[in-house]
Each structure stands twice: as C-alpha cells, then as structure tokens.
Amino acid sequence: MDSNLFSRRRAERFAQLLDEANGGRRHHVRSRADDELAALVAVSQRLAADRPDVEVDAEFRTGLRAMLVATAEREGAGARAKPATATTGPGVRGSLLPAVTGRRARARGAILVGVAAGAIALSGISAASENALPGDALYGMKRSTERAQLALASSDLSRGQLFLDFARTRLDEAATVRGDRIGFSAVLDDMDADIRQGVRLLTTVAAQRSDLAGLNTIDAFLTTQRRAVSGLLDRADHVERDRTHRSLALLDDVGRRTAGLRAAIACGLPAPVASDALGPAPDACPADR
C-alpha cells in the first residue's frame, strides 16, 4: 500500500476521532490505528483542559504558524468547495466529481488542529516534562507525550525505534529510584515492555522485507543497553539485583533472536510463520540442522 495514502487515511481517521471527542457526530467506522490515535486524542483534550504553565519559545510559535498556514494552503483547508463538474468521455457516463467536499475540508481543518496539538505536545510541554521521574506531577504528561509520538510515527520501523528510545529513558529513570523495590521493579517492567514492543516491530519489518536495517538498530541498542543495565547490579539490595538479572536475560534473548533472523535472511529462508513477544521466530538454515 502507498505509504502516503496510508498516512493520509490515518490523519483523516484522527480528525474523525478528534471531532467525536469534541461533541461532533459519531462516525460508524473503525480503524486498526484507533487505539494508537486514541492516545493522541487524549493528549489533545488534556492540553485543552489543563494547560501547563510553560512558556513556548517565540521562534517555535512563528515556525508552527508558518507550517500550519503552508499546510492549509496546500491541502485546501478553509477553502470553499469547488462547484461540481461533469466529466465525460468515451464509454464513461457523466459523473459529478467535486474537487474538495465539505466533509473532507472539515476533516483537514481538524487535522490541522491535531497537528498543532501534537506539535505543542512535542515541544514546549514535552520540554517541561522530559526530566520528570515516576511520582512527579509531570510524569503522566511525559508518558502521554511518548504515546503521542507513537501515534504520529509514520511506519512500524519508526515506532520500533521510538520504543527502544523509551526503553533507554526507563533505564535512566530506574537508576534514580532508591529504596523503593516496587517502584524500581515497575520501571524495569515498563522498560522490558518497551523493548519487547520495539523488537517485535523491528524484527517483523526485517523478516517481511529481508532487510537488515531493523536488526542493525536492535544490535546497536543492545550494545549500549547491556552495559547500562549491568551498572544496576552494583545496588546493595539483592531483590533489585535479581530483578536486574531478568532484564539482562531479556536482552540476551533479543540478541539470540536477531542472530537467528540474520542467519535466516542470509540463507534465503522465507519470512517465519511462527512468532512470539519478540516477533518472528526463524527456523534454522538447512545446513545448520
């Protein structure tokens, strides 16, 4: 499927969800992206209802305004729909083809609102919350901003990379937790969940396309993440050390999975049918059996 068409449909579906959330009529359709887009809708509503005291940089305001104006001009948002024109030709009945329908124009306008909300969430507001830690007032906004980034990502490859970035962030947060076994374990649980999500997306893309780019991203992540997670073993609390070993074991599992997929791609095996939490589970190459 054309990626531009897919992105446009995601954008139009987001416009519908945003319209429904603001009291508009309900659209009796459902998209596979609804769960991801719902997170972005929630961020938009939260921003409108509870504006944080953040001073947005004047340069950002100017740039955002220019971007929205350019997008509006390009997409025709706010312009009147052109009159219907009859198109005829050999073997073709006359048909009415309006250039831009009123519904599409409203959808594009809502998309621009969403773009503005997303841009603000990922700029000044995210800057205020990016250093928030579990238990801080802005930590919920930090996690909401991450979900918004995932909803705005244009491909599984981008989303997979984002999940690994979030896993690095969770590790930084875990390093700050002291004297709280439950809190420490909870942060590492979130880190491991982000790793599984990111690895599953990247290995799936790699297997389907026989492309090593996603596997290279994972292996580079493993190199730095193993070193950083191993640093948590210095903790005096044996429970926290045991929990850290579980995260290290997950990284070992990921390393074995990427190695297996590399071998399967190299020997020309088709994309694996079996899969698990880490994505496609490859068979061994015939020569290795």
PDB file of C-alpha atoms in Angstrom:
ATOM      1  CA  MET A   1       0.000   0.000   0.000  1.00  0.00           C
ATOM      2  CA  ASP A   2       1.209   3.502  -0.781  1.00  0.00           C
ATOM      3  CA  SER A   3       2.634   4.935   2.446  1.00  0.00           C
ATOM      4  CA  ASN A   4       1.368   8.439   1.607  1.00  0.00           C
ATOM      5  CA  LEU A   5      -2.168   7.103   1.172  1.00  0.00           C
ATOM      6  CA  PHE A   6      -1.881   5.152   4.447  1.00  0.00           C
ATOM      7  CA  SER A   7      -0.647   8.235   6.326  1.00  0.00           C
ATOM      8  CA  ARG A   8      -3.450  10.326   4.858  1.00  0.00           C
ATOM      9  CA  ARG A   9      -6.059   7.804   5.965  1.00  0.00           C
ATOM     10  CA  ARG A  10      -4.565   7.755   9.473  1.00  0.00           C
ATOM     11  CA  ALA A  11      -4.724  11.543   9.541  1.00  0.00           C
ATOM     12  CA  GLU A  12      -8.339  11.616   8.394  1.00  0.00           C
ATOM     13  CA  ARG A  13      -9.294   8.967  10.945  1.00  0.00           C
ATOM     14  CA  PHE A  14      -7.591  11.038  13.646  1.00  0.00           C
ATOM     15  CA  ALA A  15      -9.669  14.016  12.520  1.00  0.00           C
ATOM     16  CA  GLN A  16     -12.846  11.953  12.937  1.00  0.00           C
ATOM     17  CA  LEU A  17     -11.870  10.797  16.428  1.00  0.00           C
ATOM     18  CA  LEU A  18     -10.977  14.343  17.432  1.00  0.00           C
ATOM     19  CA  ASP A  19     -14.302  15.586  16.109  1.00  0.00           C
ATOM     20  CA  GLU A  20     -16.202  12.900  18.069  1.00  0.00           C
ATOM     21  CA  ALA A  21     -14.294  13.720  21.256  1.00  0.00           C
ATOM     22  CA  ASN A  22     -15.313  17.365  20.906  1.00  0.00           C
ATOM     23  CA  GLY A  23     -19.008  16.537  20.609  1.00  0.00           C
ATOM     24  CA  GLY A  24     -19.272  16.036  16.854  1.00  0.00           C
ATOM     25  CA  ARG A  25     -21.339  13.343  15.185  1.00  0.00           C
ATOM     26  CA  ARG A  26     -20.180   9.762  15.566  1.00  0.00           C
ATOM     27  CA  HIS A  27     -18.588   8.099  12.549  1.00  0.00           C
ATOM     28  CA  HIS A  28     -19.600   4.441  12.373  1.00  0.00           C
ATOM     29  CA  VAL A  29     -16.236   3.165  11.237  1.00  0.00           C
ATOM     30  CA  ARG A  30     -13.284   1.612  12.976  1.00  0.00           C
ATOM     31  CA  SER A  31      -9.615   1.547  12.032  1.00  0.00           C
ATOM     32  CA  ARG A  32      -6.778  -0.675  13.224  1.00  0.00           C
ATOM     33  CA  ALA A  33      -4.974   2.526  14.214  1.00  0.00           C
ATOM     34  CA  ASP A  34      -7.772   3.659  16.577  1.00  0.00           C
ATOM     35  CA  ASP A  35      -6.011   2.514  19.747  1.00  0.00           C
ATOM     36  CA  GLU A  36      -2.849   4.452  18.866  1.00  0.00           C
ATOM     37  CA  LEU A  37      -4.767   7.527  17.697  1.00  0.00           C
ATOM     38  CA  ALA A  38      -6.933   7.495  20.827  1.00  0.00           C
ATOM     39  CA  ALA A  39      -3.809   8.258  22.854  1.00  0.00           C
ATOM     40  CA  LEU A  40      -3.158  11.344  20.732  1.00  0.00           C
ATOM     41  CA  VAL A  41      -6.800  12.438  21.069  1.00  0.00           C
ATOM     42  CA  ALA A  42      -6.455  12.103  24.855  1.00  0.00           C
ATOM     43  CA  VAL A  43      -3.351  14.298  24.783  1.00  0.00           C
ATOM     44  CA  SER A  44      -5.195  16.923  22.711  1.00  0.00           C
ATOM     45  CA  GLN A  45      -8.099  17.017  25.178  1.00  0.00           C
ATOM     46  CA  ARG A  46      -5.763  17.142  28.158  1.00  0.00           C
ATOM     47  CA  LEU A  47      -3.878  20.058  26.655  1.00  0.00           C
ATOM     48  CA  ALA A  48      -7.099  21.951  26.064  1.00  0.00           C
ATOM     49  CA  ALA A  49      -8.470  21.272  29.555  1.00  0.00           C
ATOM     50  CA  ASP A  50      -5.338  21.664  31.629  1.00  0.00           C
ATOM     51  CA  ARG A  51      -2.829  23.991  30.093  1.00  0.00           C
ATOM     52  CA  PRO A  52       0.531  23.692  31.874  1.00  0.00           C
ATOM     53  CA  ASP A  53       2.445  26.833  32.764  1.00  0.00           C
ATOM     54  CA  VAL A  54       5.050  26.524  30.020  1.00  0.00           C
ATOM     55  CA  GLU A  55       6.421  29.435  28.053  1.00  0.00           C
ATOM     56  CA  VAL A  56       6.653  28.377  24.414  1.00  0.00           C
ATOM     57  CA  ASP A  57       9.626  29.810  22.559  1.00  0.00           C
ATOM     58  CA  ALA A  58       8.691  32.674  20.201  1.00  0.00           C
ATOM     59  CA  GLU A  59      10.703  31.118  17.390  1.00  0.00           C
ATOM     60  CA  PHE A  60       8.718  27.903  17.750  1.00  0.00           C
ATOM     61  CA  ARG A  61       5.416  29.825  17.612  1.00  0.00           C
ATOM     62  CA  THR A  62       6.496  31.522  14.383  1.00  0.00           C
ATOM     63  CA  GLY A  63       7.644  28.268  12.831  1.00  0.00           C
ATOM     64  CA  LEU A  64       4.466  26.424  13.835  1.00  0.00           C
ATOM     65  CA  ARG A  65       2.263  29.172  12.395  1.00  0.00           C
ATOM     66  CA  ALA A  66       4.165  29.113   9.107  1.00  0.00           C
ATOM     67  CA  MET A  67       3.871  25.322   8.924  1.00  0.00           C
ATOM     68  CA  LEU A  68       0.115  25.363   9.574  1.00  0.00           C
ATOM     69  CA  VAL A  69      -0.516  28.128   7.042  1.00  0.00           C
ATOM     70  CA  ALA A  70       1.513  26.295   4.398  1.00  0.00           C
ATOM     71  CA  THR A  71      -0.298  23.035   5.123  1.00  0.00           C
ATOM     72  CA  ALA A  72      -3.688  24.755   4.972  1.00  0.00           C
ATOM     73  CA  GLU A  73      -2.867  26.316   1.603  1.00  0.00           C
ATOM     74  CA  ARG A  74      -1.535  23.046   0.206  1.00  0.00           C
ATOM     75  CA  GLU A  75      -4.439  20.896   1.461  1.00  0.00           C
ATOM     76  CA  GLY A  76      -7.168  23.417   0.778  1.00  0.00           C
ATOM     77  CA  ALA A  77      -8.398  23.604   4.375  1.00  0.00           C
ATOM     78  CA  GLY A  78     -10.697  26.528   4.856  1.00  0.00           C
ATOM     79  CA  ALA A  79     -11.271  26.984   1.127  1.00  0.00           C
ATOM     80  CA  ARG A  80     -14.741  26.737  -0.351  1.00  0.00           C
ATOM     81  CA  ALA A  81     -15.533  23.538  -2.178  1.00  0.00           C
ATOM     82  CA  LYS A  82     -15.314  23.970  -5.941  1.00  0.00           C
ATOM     83  CA  PRO A  83     -18.522  23.516  -7.902  1.00  0.00           C
ATOM     84  CA  ALA A  84     -19.162  20.018  -9.212  1.00  0.00           C
ATOM     85  CA  THR A  85     -18.052  19.484 -12.789  1.00  0.00           C
ATOM     86  CA  ALA A  86     -19.292  16.886 -15.213  1.00  0.00           C
ATOM     87  CA  THR A  87     -16.670  14.575 -16.610  1.00  0.00           C
ATOM     88  CA  THR A  88     -17.495  12.616 -19.720  1.00  0.00           C
ATOM     89  CA  GLY A  89     -15.567  10.581 -22.166  1.00  0.00           C
ATOM     90  CA  PRO A  90     -15.868   7.618 -24.498  1.00  0.00           C
ATOM     91  CA  GLY A  91     -17.674   4.841 -22.680  1.00  0.00           C
ATOM     92  CA  VAL A  92     -17.913   6.850 -19.475  1.00  0.00           C
ATOM     93  CA  ARG A  93     -21.174   8.174 -18.090  1.00  0.00           C
ATOM     94  CA  GLY A  94     -21.289  11.730 -16.847  1.00  0.00           C
ATOM     95  CA  SER A  95     -20.330  11.967 -13.199  1.00  0.00           C
ATOM     96  CA  LEU A  96     -20.012  14.670 -10.641  1.00  0.00           C
ATOM     97  CA  LEU A  97     -16.532  14.985  -9.158  1.00  0.00           C
ATOM     98  CA  PRO A  98     -16.354  17.738  -6.529  1.00  0.00           C
ATOM     99  CA  ALA A  99     -12.730  18.748  -6.009  1.00  0.00           C
ATOM    100  CA  VAL A 100     -12.993  19.103  -2.246  1.00  0.00           C
ATOM    101  CA  THR A 101     -16.137  18.063  -0.357  1.00  0.00           C
ATOM    102  CA  GLY A 102     -17.319  19.933   2.698  1.00  0.00           C
ATOM    103  CA  ARG A 103     -16.690  16.836   4.825  1.00  0.00           C
ATOM    104  CA  ARG A 104     -13.103  16.491   3.582  1.00  0.00           C
ATOM    105  CA  ALA A 105     -12.456  20.196   4.166  1.00  0.00           C
ATOM    106  CA  ARG A 106     -13.710  19.922   7.757  1.00  0.00           C
ATOM    107  CA  ALA A 107     -11.582  16.825   8.263  1.00  0.00           C
ATOM    108  CA  ARG A 108      -8.498  18.646   7.027  1.00  0.00           C
ATOM    109  CA  GLY A 109      -9.257  21.516   9.363  1.00  0.00           C
ATOM    110  CA  ALA A 110      -9.473  19.097  12.262  1.00  0.00           C
ATOM    111  CA  ILE A 111      -6.212  17.509  11.144  1.00  0.00           C
ATOM    112  CA  LEU A 112      -4.524  20.907  11.377  1.00  0.00           C
ATOM    113  CA  VAL A 113      -5.829  21.263  14.930  1.00  0.00           C
ATOM    114  CA  GLY A 114      -4.364  17.858  15.689  1.00  0.00           C
ATOM    115  CA  VAL A 115      -1.058  18.797  14.096  1.00  0.00           C
ATOM    116  CA  ALA A 116      -0.927  21.906  16.255  1.00  0.00           C
ATOM    117  CA  ALA A 117      -1.751  19.941  19.411  1.00  0.00           C
ATOM    118  CA  GLY A 118       0.828  17.320  18.559  1.00  0.00           C
ATOM    119  CA  ALA A 119       3.481  19.888  17.754  1.00  0.00           C
ATOM    120  CA  ILE A 120       2.900  21.732  21.015  1.00  0.00           C
ATOM    121  CA  ALA A 121       2.894  18.484  22.979  1.00  0.00           C
ATOM    122  CA  LEU A 122       6.228  17.521  21.472  1.00  0.00           C
ATOM    123  CA  SER A 123       7.851  20.944  22.008  1.00  0.00           C
ATOM    124  CA  GLY A 124       7.432  23.263  24.965  1.00  0.00           C
ATOM    125  CA  ILE A 125       5.254  20.961  27.051  1.00  0.00           C
ATOM    126  CA  SER A 126       7.412  17.914  26.477  1.00  0.00           C
ATOM    127  CA  ALA A 127      10.465  20.015  27.310  1.00  0.00           C
ATOM    128  CA  ALA A 128       8.928  20.797  30.690  1.00  0.00           C
ATOM    129  CA  SER A 129       8.193  17.126  31.407  1.00  0.00           C
ATOM    130  CA  GLU A 130      11.126  15.343  29.762  1.00  0.00           C
ATOM    131  CA  ASN A 131      13.089  15.211  33.023  1.00  0.00           C
ATOM    132  CA  ALA A 132      10.086  14.155  35.111  1.00  0.00           C
ATOM    133  CA  LEU A 133      10.547  10.973  37.163  1.00  0.00           C
ATOM    134  CA  PRO A 134       7.980   8.434  38.436  1.00  0.00           C
ATOM    135  CA  GLY A 135       5.939  10.155  41.120  1.00  0.00           C
ATOM    136  CA  ASP A 136       6.497  13.679  39.744  1.00  0.00           C
ATOM    137  CA  ALA A 137       3.479  15.775  38.778  1.00  0.00           C
ATOM    138  CA  LEU A 138       4.509  15.942  35.124  1.00  0.00           C
ATOM    139  CA  TYR A 139       5.377  12.263  34.730  1.00  0.00           C
ATOM    140  CA  GLY A 140       1.928  11.433  33.338  1.00  0.00           C
ATOM    141  CA  MET A 141       2.345  14.156  30.723  1.00  0.00           C
ATOM    142  CA  LYS A 142       5.750  12.714  29.841  1.00  0.00           C
ATOM    143  CA  ARG A 143       4.244   9.293  29.158  1.00  0.00           C
ATOM    144  CA  SER A 144       1.327  10.846  27.255  1.00  0.00           C
ATOM    145  CA  THR A 145       3.807  12.684  25.053  1.00  0.00           C
ATOM    146  CA  GLU A 146       5.527   9.382  24.297  1.00  0.00           C
ATOM    147  CA  ARG A 147       2.197   7.852  23.253  1.00  0.00           C
ATOM    148  CA  ALA A 148       1.567  10.863  21.042  1.00  0.00           C
ATOM    149  CA  GLN A 149       4.940  10.340  19.354  1.00  0.00           C
ATOM    150  CA  LEU A 150       3.984   6.737  18.637  1.00  0.00           C
ATOM    151  CA  ALA A 151       0.642   7.805  17.176  1.00  0.00           C
ATOM    152  CA  LEU A 152       2.359  10.328  14.905  1.00  0.00           C
ATOM    153  CA  ALA A 153       5.027   7.883  13.699  1.00  0.00           C
ATOM    154  CA  SER A 154       4.579   7.059  10.014  1.00  0.00           C
ATOM    155  CA  SER A 155       5.847   3.452   9.955  1.00  0.00           C
ATOM    156  CA  ASP A 156       6.464   0.362  12.080  1.00  0.00           C
ATOM    157  CA  LEU A 157      10.191   0.975  11.686  1.00  0.00           C
ATOM    158  CA  SER A 158       9.853   4.435  13.240  1.00  0.00           C
ATOM    159  CA  ARG A 159       7.621   3.133  16.019  1.00  0.00           C
ATOM    160  CA  GLY A 160      10.075   0.346  16.799  1.00  0.00           C
ATOM    161  CA  GLN A 161      12.919   2.832  17.107  1.00  0.00           C
ATOM    162  CA  LEU A 162      10.790   5.010  19.384  1.00  0.00           C
ATOM    163  CA  PHE A 163      10.038   2.096  21.703  1.00  0.00           C
ATOM    164  CA  LEU A 164      13.764   1.421  22.075  1.00  0.00           C
ATOM    165  CA  ASP A 165      14.339   5.110  22.816  1.00  0.00           C
ATOM    166  CA  PHE A 166      11.671   4.911  25.519  1.00  0.00           C
ATOM    167  CA  ALA A 167      13.400   1.820  26.955  1.00  0.00           C
ATOM    168  CA  ARG A 168      16.577   3.888  27.334  1.00  0.00           C
ATOM    169  CA  THR A 169      14.531   6.544  29.124  1.00  0.00           C
ATOM    170  CA  ARG A 170      13.016   3.960  31.507  1.00  0.00           C
ATOM    171  CA  LEU A 171      16.544   2.752  32.326  1.00  0.00           C
ATOM    172  CA  ASP A 172      17.615   6.293  33.200  1.00  0.00           C
ATOM    173  CA  GLU A 173      14.579   6.562  35.465  1.00  0.00           C
ATOM    174  CA  ALA A 174      15.335   3.242  37.156  1.00  0.00           C
ATOM    175  CA  ALA A 175      18.816   4.473  38.031  1.00  0.00           C
ATOM    176  CA  THR A 176      17.258   7.307  40.071  1.00  0.00           C
ATOM    177  CA  VAL A 177      14.940   5.059  42.130  1.00  0.00           C
ATOM    178  CA  ARG A 178      16.429   4.394  45.555  1.00  0.00           C
ATOM    179  CA  GLY A 179      14.999   2.448  48.475  1.00  0.00           C
ATOM    180  CA  ASP A 180      11.816   1.506  46.632  1.00  0.00           C
ATOM    181  CA  ARG A 181      11.787  -2.107  45.442  1.00  0.00           C
ATOM    182  CA  ILE A 182       8.281  -1.893  43.995  1.00  0.00           C
ATOM    183  CA  GLY A 183       8.987   1.341  42.146  1.00  0.00           C
ATOM    184  CA  PHE A 184      12.298   0.030  40.804  1.00  0.00           C
ATOM    185  CA  SER A 185      10.694  -3.179  39.561  1.00  0.00           C
ATOM    186  CA  ALA A 186       7.794  -1.259  37.985  1.00  0.00           C
ATOM    187  CA  VAL A 187      10.143   0.950  35.961  1.00  0.00           C
ATOM    188  CA  LEU A 188      12.109  -2.075  34.740  1.00  0.00           C
ATOM    189  CA  ASP A 189       8.827  -3.802  33.857  1.00  0.00           C
ATOM    190  CA  ASP A 190       7.955  -0.803  31.673  1.00  0.00           C
ATOM    191  CA  MET A 191      11.452  -0.850  30.179  1.00  0.00           C
ATOM    192  CA  ASP A 192      11.187  -4.531  29.280  1.00  0.00           C
ATOM    193  CA  ALA A 193       7.729  -3.999  27.782  1.00  0.00           C
ATOM    194  CA  ASP A 194       9.094  -1.184  25.584  1.00  0.00           C
ATOM    195  CA  ILE A 195      11.960  -3.439  24.490  1.00  0.00           C
ATOM    196  CA  ARG A 196       9.598  -6.254  23.504  1.00  0.00           C
ATOM    197  CA  GLN A 197       7.323  -3.884  21.595  1.00  0.00           C
ATOM    198  CA  GLY A 198      10.193  -2.234  19.737  1.00  0.00           C
ATOM    199  CA  VAL A 199      11.971  -5.502  18.946  1.00  0.00           C
ATOM    200  CA  ARG A 200       8.746  -7.116  17.720  1.00  0.00           C
ATOM    201  CA  LEU A 201       8.091  -4.255  15.302  1.00  0.00           C
ATOM    202  CA  LEU A 202      11.665  -4.108  14.009  1.00  0.00           C
ATOM    203  CA  THR A 203      12.114  -7.873  13.607  1.00  0.00           C
ATOM    204  CA  THR A 204       8.783  -8.127  11.802  1.00  0.00           C
ATOM    205  CA  VAL A 205       9.829  -5.471   9.301  1.00  0.00           C
ATOM    206  CA  ALA A 206      13.219  -7.147   8.868  1.00  0.00           C
ATOM    207  CA  ALA A 207      11.676 -10.583   8.237  1.00  0.00           C
ATOM    208  CA  GLN A 208       8.987  -9.336   5.855  1.00  0.00           C
ATOM    209  CA  ARG A 209      11.395  -7.242   3.778  1.00  0.00           C
ATOM    210  CA  SER A 210      14.571  -9.338   4.221  1.00  0.00           C
ATOM    211  CA  ASP A 211      16.119  -6.050   5.300  1.00  0.00           C
ATOM    212  CA  LEU A 212      18.815  -5.880   7.983  1.00  0.00           C
ATOM    213  CA  ALA A 213      18.238  -2.209   8.880  1.00  0.00           C
ATOM    214  CA  GLY A 214      15.890  -3.017  11.762  1.00  0.00           C
ATOM    215  CA  LEU A 215      18.231  -5.715  13.089  1.00  0.00           C
ATOM    216  CA  ASN A 216      21.164  -3.295  12.961  1.00  0.00           C
ATOM    217  CA  THR A 217      19.130  -0.847  15.047  1.00  0.00           C
ATOM    218  CA  ILE A 218      18.379  -3.539  17.623  1.00  0.00           C
ATOM    219  CA  ASP A 219      22.001  -4.723  17.857  1.00  0.00           C
ATOM    220  CA  ALA A 220      23.280  -1.168  18.336  1.00  0.00           C
ATOM    221  CA  PHE A 221      20.689  -0.727  21.095  1.00  0.00           C
ATOM    222  CA  LEU A 222      21.761  -3.979  22.776  1.00  0.00           C
ATOM    223  CA  THR A 223      25.407  -2.902  22.947  1.00  0.00           C
ATOM    224  CA  THR A 224      24.707   0.223  24.979  1.00  0.00           C
ATOM    225  CA  GLN A 225      21.701  -1.112  26.900  1.00  0.00           C
ATOM    226  CA  ARG A 226      23.523  -4.188  28.236  1.00  0.00           C
ATOM    227  CA  ARG A 227      26.322  -2.011  29.574  1.00  0.00           C
ATOM    228  CA  ALA A 228      23.904   0.400  31.223  1.00  0.00           C
ATOM    229  CA  VAL A 229      21.658  -2.284  32.721  1.00  0.00           C
ATOM    230  CA  SER A 230      24.727  -4.094  34.096  1.00  0.00           C
ATOM    231  CA  GLY A 231      25.506  -0.914  36.020  1.00  0.00           C
ATOM    232  CA  LEU A 232      22.365  -1.530  38.103  1.00  0.00           C
ATOM    233  CA  LEU A 233      23.932  -4.715  39.509  1.00  0.00           C
ATOM    234  CA  ASP A 234      26.014  -2.548  41.861  1.00  0.00           C
ATOM    235  CA  ARG A 235      22.944  -1.986  44.032  1.00  0.00           C
ATOM    236  CA  ALA A 236      23.132  -3.312  47.584  1.00  0.00           C
ATOM    237  CA  ASP A 237      19.573  -4.665  47.585  1.00  0.00           C
ATOM    238  CA  HIS A 238      19.613  -8.312  46.440  1.00  0.00           C
ATOM    239  CA  VAL A 239      15.964  -8.120  45.279  1.00  0.00           C
ATOM    240  CA  GLU A 240      16.824  -5.256  42.928  1.00  0.00           C
ATOM    241  CA  ARG A 241      19.861  -7.179  41.645  1.00  0.00           C
ATOM    242  CA  ASP A 242      17.687 -10.227  40.937  1.00  0.00           C
ATOM    243  CA  ARG A 243      15.203  -8.032  39.064  1.00  0.00           C
ATOM    244  CA  THR A 244      18.063  -6.531  37.045  1.00  0.00           C
ATOM    245  CA  HIS A 245      19.223 -10.018  36.015  1.00  0.00           C
ATOM    246  CA  ARG A 246      15.794 -10.638  34.493  1.00  0.00           C
ATOM    247  CA  SER A 247      16.184  -7.588  32.272  1.00  0.00           C
ATOM    248  CA  LEU A 248      19.652  -8.737  31.243  1.00  0.00           C
ATOM    249  CA  ALA A 249      18.211 -12.154  30.360  1.00  0.00           C
ATOM    250  CA  LEU A 250      15.683 -10.440  28.100  1.00  0.00           C
ATOM    251  CA  LEU A 251      18.494  -8.621  26.289  1.00  0.00           C
ATOM    252  CA  ASP A 252      20.244 -11.967  25.781  1.00  0.00           C
ATOM    253  CA  ASP A 253      17.031 -13.397  24.293  1.00  0.00           C
ATOM    254  CA  VAL A 254      16.802 -10.423  21.936  1.00  0.00           C
ATOM    255  CA  GLY A 255      20.406 -10.933  20.835  1.00  0.00           C
ATOM    256  CA  ARG A 256      19.731 -14.581  20.009  1.00  0.00           C
ATOM    257  CA  ARG A 257      16.601 -13.624  18.060  1.00  0.00           C
ATOM    258  CA  THR A 258      18.386 -11.057  15.880  1.00  0.00           C
ATOM    259  CA  ALA A 259      21.227 -13.513  15.235  1.00  0.00           C
ATOM    260  CA  GLY A 260      18.728 -16.164  14.150  1.00  0.00           C
ATOM    261  CA  LEU A 261      16.929 -13.749  11.825  1.00  0.00           C
ATOM    262  CA  ARG A 262      20.216 -12.613  10.282  1.00  0.00           C
ATOM    263  CA  ALA A 263      21.100 -16.217   9.521  1.00  0.00           C
ATOM    264  CA  ALA A 264      17.636 -16.940   8.093  1.00  0.00           C
ATOM    265  CA  ILE A 265      17.786 -13.892   5.821  1.00  0.00           C
ATOM    266  CA  ALA A 266      21.319 -14.754   4.706  1.00  0.00           C
ATOM    267  CA  CYS A 267      20.344 -18.275   3.629  1.00  0.00           C
ATOM    268  CA  GLY A 268      17.176 -17.104   1.880  1.00  0.00           C
ATOM    269  CA  LEU A 269      14.529 -18.621   4.138  1.00  0.00           C
ATOM    270  CA  PRO A 270      11.004 -17.194   3.722  1.00  0.00           C
ATOM    271  CA  ALA A 271       9.552 -14.963   6.433  1.00  0.00           C
ATOM    272  CA  PRO A 272       8.824 -17.084   9.544  1.00  0.00           C
ATOM    273  CA  VAL A 273       5.227 -18.054  10.224  1.00  0.00           C
ATOM    274  CA  ALA A 274       5.690 -18.596  13.951  1.00  0.00           C
ATOM    275  CA  SER A 275       6.085 -15.568  16.201  1.00  0.00           C
ATOM    276  CA  ASP A 276       6.135 -14.599  19.865  1.00  0.00           C
ATOM    277  CA  ALA A 277       6.640 -11.499  22.020  1.00  0.00           C
ATOM    278  CA  LEU A 278       9.912 -10.722  20.183  1.00  0.00           C
ATOM    279  CA  GLY A 279       8.420 -11.079  16.715  1.00  0.00           C
ATOM    280  CA  PRO A 280       9.079 -13.709  14.031  1.00  0.00           C
ATOM    281  CA  ALA A 281      10.745 -16.890  15.294  1.00  0.00           C
ATOM    282  CA  PRO A 282      13.035 -18.096  12.466  1.00  0.00           C
ATOM    283  CA  ASP A 283      13.797 -21.690  11.546  1.00  0.00           C
ATOM    284  CA  ALA A 284      17.400 -22.866  11.323  1.00  0.00           C
ATOM    285  CA  CYS A 285      19.015 -22.832   7.887  1.00  0.00           C
ATOM    286  CA  PRO A 286      19.096 -26.301   6.237  1.00  0.00           C
ATOM    287  CA  ALA A 287      22.887 -26.541   6.568  1.00  0.00           C
ATOM    288  CA  ASP A 288      22.639 -25.963  10.327  1.00  0.00           C
ATOM    289  CA  ARG A 289      20.158 -28.737  11.005  1.00  0.00           C
TER     290      ARG A 289
END
